[in-house]
CSV table of C-alpha atoms in Angstrom, one decimal:
chain,number,residue,atom,x,y,z
A,1,UNK,CA,0.0,0.0,0.0
A,2,UNK,CA,1.1,3.6,-0.5
A,3,UNK,CA,3.2,5.0,2.3
A,4,UNK,CA,4.3,8.6,3.0
A,5,UNK,CA,7.3,9.2,5.2
A,6,UNK,CA,8.3,12.5,6.9
A,7,UNK,CA,11.0,12.8,9.6
A,8,UNK,CA,9.4,12.2,12.9
A,9,UNK,CA,12.1,14.0,14.8
A,10,UNK,CA,11.9,17.8,15.1
A,11,UNK,CA,14.2,19.9,13.0
A,12,UNK,CA,15.9,22.6,15.0
A,13,UNK,CA,17.7,25.4,13.2
A,14,UNK,CA,18.9,28.9,13.9
A,15,UNK,CA,17.1,32.0,12.6
A,16,UNK,CA,18.3,33.1,9.2
A,17,UNK,CA,19.3,29.6,8.1
A,18,UNK,CA,17.5,27.6,5.4
A,19,UNK,CA,15.2,24.8,6.7
A,20,UNK,CA,14.8,21.7,4.5
A,21,UNK,CA,12.1,19.2,5.2
A,22,UNK,CA,11.8,15.9,3.4
A,23,UNK,CA,8.8,13.9,2.2
A,24,UNK,CA,9.3,10.4,0.8
A,25,UNK,CA,6.7,8.1,-0.6
A,26,UNK,CA,6.6,4.5,-1.8
A,27,UNK,CA,4.3,2.3,-3.9
A,28,UNK,CA,2.7,5.3,-5.5
A,29,UNK,CA,2.9,7.8,-8.4
A,30,UNK,CA,1.0,10.9,-7.4
A,31,UNK,CA,-0.2,13.4,-9.9
A,32,UNK,CA,0.6,16.2,-7.5
A,33,UNK,CA,1.9,16.8,-4.0
A,34,UNK,CA,0.9,19.5,-1.5
A,35,UNK,CA,2.5,21.0,1.6
A,36,UNK,CA,0.6,22.4,4.5
A,37,UNK,CA,1.5,24.1,7.7
A,38,UNK,CA,-0.1,23.2,11.0
A,39,UNK,CA,0.2,25.1,14.3
A,40,UNK,CA,-0.7,23.4,17.6
A,41,UNK,CA,-4.4,23.1,18.1
A,42,UNK,CA,-5.2,24.5,14.7
A,43,UNK,CA,-6.2,23.1,11.3
A,44,UNK,CA,-3.6,22.8,8.5
A,45,UNK,CA,-3.1,25.8,6.2
A,46,UNK,CA,-2.3,25.2,2.5
A,47,UNK,CA,1.0,26.4,1.3
A,48,UNK,CA,2.0,25.0,-2.1
A,49,UNK,CA,1.0,22.5,-4.6
A,50,UNK,CA,3.4,21.0,-7.1
A,51,UNK,CA,2.4,18.8,-10.0
A,52,UNK,CA,4.3,15.7,-11.3
A,53,UNK,CA,5.5,17.5,-14.4
A,54,UNK,CA,7.0,20.4,-12.3
A,55,UNK,CA,10.5,20.1,-10.8
A,56,UNK,CA,10.3,23.1,-8.6
A,57,UNK,CA,7.9,25.7,-7.3
A,58,UNK,CA,8.5,28.9,-5.3
A,59,UNK,CA,6.4,31.2,-3.2
A,60,UNK,CA,8.1,34.0,-1.4
A,61,UNK,CA,10.6,32.3,1.0
A,62,UNK,CA,9.3,28.9,0.2
A,63,UNK,CA,10.5,26.4,-2.4
A,64,UNK,CA,9.3,22.9,-3.1
A,65,UNK,CA,11.0,20.4,-5.3
A,66,UNK,CA,9.4,17.2,-6.7
A,67,UNK,CA,11.6,14.3,-7.9
A,68,UNK,CA,9.3,11.5,-9.2
A,69,UNK,CA,12.3,9.3,-9.8
A,70,UNK,CA,13.5,9.4,-6.2
A,71,UNK,CA,9.9,9.6,-5.1
A,72,UNK,CA,10.7,12.6,-2.9
A,73,UNK,CA,9.7,16.2,-2.3
A,74,UNK,CA,11.9,18.7,-0.5
A,75,UNK,CA,10.4,21.7,1.2
A,76,UNK,CA,12.7,24.7,1.8
A,77,UNK,CA,12.2,27.8,3.9
A,78,UNK,CA,14.9,30.3,3.3
A,79,UNK,CA,15.9,33.0,5.8
A,80,UNK,CA,13.9,31.2,8.5
A,81,UNK,CA,12.2,33.1,11.3
A,82,UNK,CA,10.9,31.9,14.7
A,83,UNK,CA,7.4,32.5,13.3
A,84,UNK,CA,8.1,29.7,10.9
A,85,UNK,CA,8.1,27.2,13.8
A,86,UNK,CA,5.2,24.8,13.2
A,87,UNK,CA,4.5,21.3,11.9
A,88,UNK,CA,4.7,20.9,8.1
A,89,UNK,CA,2.6,18.2,6.4
A,90,UNK,CA,3.0,16.8,3.0
A,91,UNK,CA,0.0,15.3,1.2
A,92,UNK,CA,-0.3,13.2,-2.0
A,93,UNK,CA,-3.3,13.1,-4.1
A,94,UNK,CA,-5.4,10.0,-4.0
A,95,UNK,CA,-5.0,6.9,-6.1
A,96,UNK,CA,-6.8,6.3,-9.3
A,97,UNK,CA,-7.3,10.0,-10.0
A,98,UNK,CA,-9.1,10.6,-6.7
A,99,UNK,CA,-8.8,14.2,-5.5
A,100,UNK,CA,-8.7,13.1,-1.8
A,101,UNK,CA,-5.1,13.6,-0.5
A,102,UNK,CA,-3.3,11.3,1.9
A,103,UNK,CA,-1.3,13.1,4.6
A,104,UNK,CA,2.0,12.3,6.1
A,105,UNK,CA,2.6,12.6,9.8
A,106,UNK,CA,4.4,15.9,9.5
A,107,UNK,CA,7.7,17.2,10.7
A,108,UNK,CA,8.0,19.7,13.4
A,109,UNK,CA,10.3,22.7,12.7
A,110,UNK,CA,11.7,24.8,15.5
A,111,UNK,CA,13.5,28.0,14.5
A,112,UNK,CA,15.6,29.4,17.4
A,113,UNK,CA,16.2,33.2,17.6
B,1,UNK,CA,-8.3,33.6,0.7
B,2,UNK,CA,-10.8,30.9,1.2
B,3,UNK,CA,-12.0,30.7,4.8
B,4,UNK,CA,-13.5,27.7,6.6
B,5,UNK,CA,-15.1,28.2,10.0
B,6,UNK,CA,-15.5,25.3,12.4
B,7,UNK,CA,-17.2,25.4,15.7
B,8,UNK,CA,-17.2,24.7,18.5
B,9,UNK,CA,-13.4,24.9,19.0
B,10,UNK,CA,-13.6,22.8,22.2
B,11,UNK,CA,-16.2,20.5,23.7
B,12,UNK,CA,-16.0,18.8,27.1
B,13,UNK,CA,-19.0,16.5,27.9
B,14,UNK,CA,-20.1,13.4,29.7
B,15,UNK,CA,-20.0,10.0,28.2
B,16,UNK,CA,-23.2,9.2,26.3
B,17,UNK,CA,-23.7,12.7,25.1
B,18,UNK,CA,-24.1,13.4,21.4
B,19,UNK,CA,-22.0,16.2,20.0
B,20,UNK,CA,-22.5,18.2,16.8
B,21,UNK,CA,-19.7,20.0,15.1
B,22,UNK,CA,-20.4,22.5,12.3
B,23,UNK,CA,-18.2,23.3,9.3
B,24,UNK,CA,-18.9,26.3,7.1
B,25,UNK,CA,-17.2,27.7,4.0
B,26,UNK,CA,-17.5,31.4,4.4
B,27,UNK,CA,-16.5,32.9,1.1
B,28,UNK,CA,-16.8,30.1,-1.4
B,29,UNK,CA,-19.1,27.2,-2.3
B,30,UNK,CA,-17.6,23.9,-1.3
B,31,UNK,CA,-18.6,21.0,-3.6
B,32,UNK,CA,-17.0,18.6,-1.2
B,33,UNK,CA,-16.3,18.7,2.5
B,34,UNK,CA,-14.0,16.3,4.4
B,35,UNK,CA,-13.9,15.2,8.0
B,36,UNK,CA,-10.7,14.2,9.6
B,37,UNK,CA,-9.6,12.9,13.0
B,38,UNK,CA,-6.1,13.6,14.4
B,39,UNK,CA,-4.4,12.1,17.4
B,40,UNK,CA,-1.4,13.8,19.0
B,41,UNK,CA,1.7,13.7,16.8
B,42,UNK,CA,-0.2,11.6,14.2
B,43,UNK,CA,-1.3,12.4,10.7
B,44,UNK,CA,-4.7,13.5,9.7
B,45,UNK,CA,-6.9,10.4,9.3
B,46,UNK,CA,-9.8,10.9,6.8
B,47,UNK,CA,-13.1,9.8,8.3
B,48,UNK,CA,-15.5,10.6,5.5
B,49,UNK,CA,-16.1,12.7,2.4
B,50,UNK,CA,-19.4,14.4,1.8
B,51,UNK,CA,-20.8,16.1,-1.3
B,52,UNK,CA,-23.7,18.5,-1.0
B,53,UNK,CA,-27.1,16.8,-1.2
B,54,UNK,CA,-25.8,13.3,-1.2
B,55,UNK,CA,-24.8,10.7,1.4
B,56,UNK,CA,-21.3,10.8,2.9
B,57,UNK,CA,-18.7,8.3,1.9
B,58,UNK,CA,-17.1,6.8,4.9
B,59,UNK,CA,-13.6,5.4,5.1
B,60,UNK,CA,-13.1,1.8,6.1
B,61,UNK,CA,-13.4,1.3,9.9
B,62,UNK,CA,-15.4,4.4,10.5
B,63,UNK,CA,-18.9,3.7,11.8
B,64,UNK,CA,-21.5,5.7,9.9
B,65,UNK,CA,-24.1,5.3,12.6
B,66,UNK,CA,-21.6,6.7,15.1
B,67,UNK,CA,-20.4,9.6,13.1
B,68,UNK,CA,-23.4,11.2,11.4
B,69,UNK,CA,-22.6,13.6,8.6
B,70,UNK,CA,-25.0,16.0,7.0
B,71,UNK,CA,-24.0,18.2,4.1
B,72,UNK,CA,-27.2,20.2,3.6
B,73,UNK,CA,-25.8,23.1,1.5
B,74,UNK,CA,-22.7,24.1,-0.5
B,75,UNK,CA,-21.5,26.0,2.6
B,76,UNK,CA,-22.4,23.8,5.6
B,77,UNK,CA,-21.6,20.3,6.7
B,78,UNK,CA,-22.1,18.9,10.2
B,79,UNK,CA,-20.6,16.0,12.0
B,80,UNK,CA,-22.5,14.5,14.9
B,81,UNK,CA,-20.7,12.1,17.3
B,82,UNK,CA,-23.5,10.1,18.7
B,83,UNK,CA,-23.4,8.7,22.2
B,84,UNK,CA,-19.8,9.7,22.6
B,85,UNK,CA,-17.4,7.7,24.8
B,86,UNK,CA,-13.9,8.5,26.1
B,87,UNK,CA,-12.3,6.7,23.2
B,88,UNK,CA,-14.0,9.2,20.8
B,89,UNK,CA,-11.9,12.0,22.4
B,90,UNK,CA,-9.8,13.5,19.7
B,91,UNK,CA,-9.2,16.5,17.5
B,92,UNK,CA,-11.7,16.7,14.7
B,93,UNK,CA,-11.0,18.8,11.6
B,94,UNK,CA,-13.1,19.6,8.6
B,95,UNK,CA,-12.0,20.9,5.3
B,96,UNK,CA,-13.8,22.2,2.2
B,97,UNK,CA,-12.9,22.2,-1.4
B,98,UNK,CA,-14.4,23.3,-4.7
B,99,UNK,CA,-13.7,21.3,-7.7
B,100,UNK,CA,-10.0,20.8,-8.5
B,101,UNK,CA,-8.8,23.2,-5.8
B,102,UNK,CA,-6.8,22.4,-2.7
B,103,UNK,CA,-8.6,21.9,0.6
B,104,UNK,CA,-9.1,24.6,3.1
B,105,UNK,CA,-9.2,23.6,6.7
B,106,UNK,CA,-11.2,24.7,9.7
B,107,UNK,CA,-9.4,25.3,13.0
B,108,UNK,CA,-10.5,22.0,14.4
B,109,UNK,CA,-12.6,20.9,17.4
B,110,UNK,CA,-11.0,19.4,20.5
B,111,UNK,CA,-13.5,16.9,21.8
B,112,UNK,CA,-13.0,15.6,25.3
B,113,UNK,CA,-15.4,12.9,26.7
B,114,UNK,CA,-15.3,12.4,30.4
């Protein structure tokens, strides 16, 4: 069955550095992949969507890459700030053309001032 | 941007009580609404998908008689946890989507059953 893996350990970085989060998947070929941010006790907030035919997508300080050969997406936050501290979830679209995404467990990012 | 309002944000009640959670899309018409459950440090687990005017589609292992979903309009869906028990305590999150667009999430409801 399809599986999504995100680092379960929190990522701790210093303010100003680039944070890089990883999303790996197996047994699956998604048409697109999404990244969301979730703060404690809140619902996820949509950040970026990247399609299978796109290698890279940017939005302000955010950059997402999508390597369908490696079955991996990288999520980068440049010039990170303490306000970027949150859990970041990746989600793959459903199988068989379904639009219902499957979410990873998320990786917690902590940016230290 | 698209806004989804979910309430209540927190419910504490006694075992055996039925609890209703509302999910509204405030500035767009949602063709589909989703209900998720999330345990601490776990991923979002999809419970059911509902389209306006039709019966919800439940994921395997989710009891439809326990978790009643009504999607009466393009802007409102409700989840009723019937005869709730302590094991139903969790964080419930709804999301709404219009065709081909990413989901927009509510802020969740923390349900605690004593």
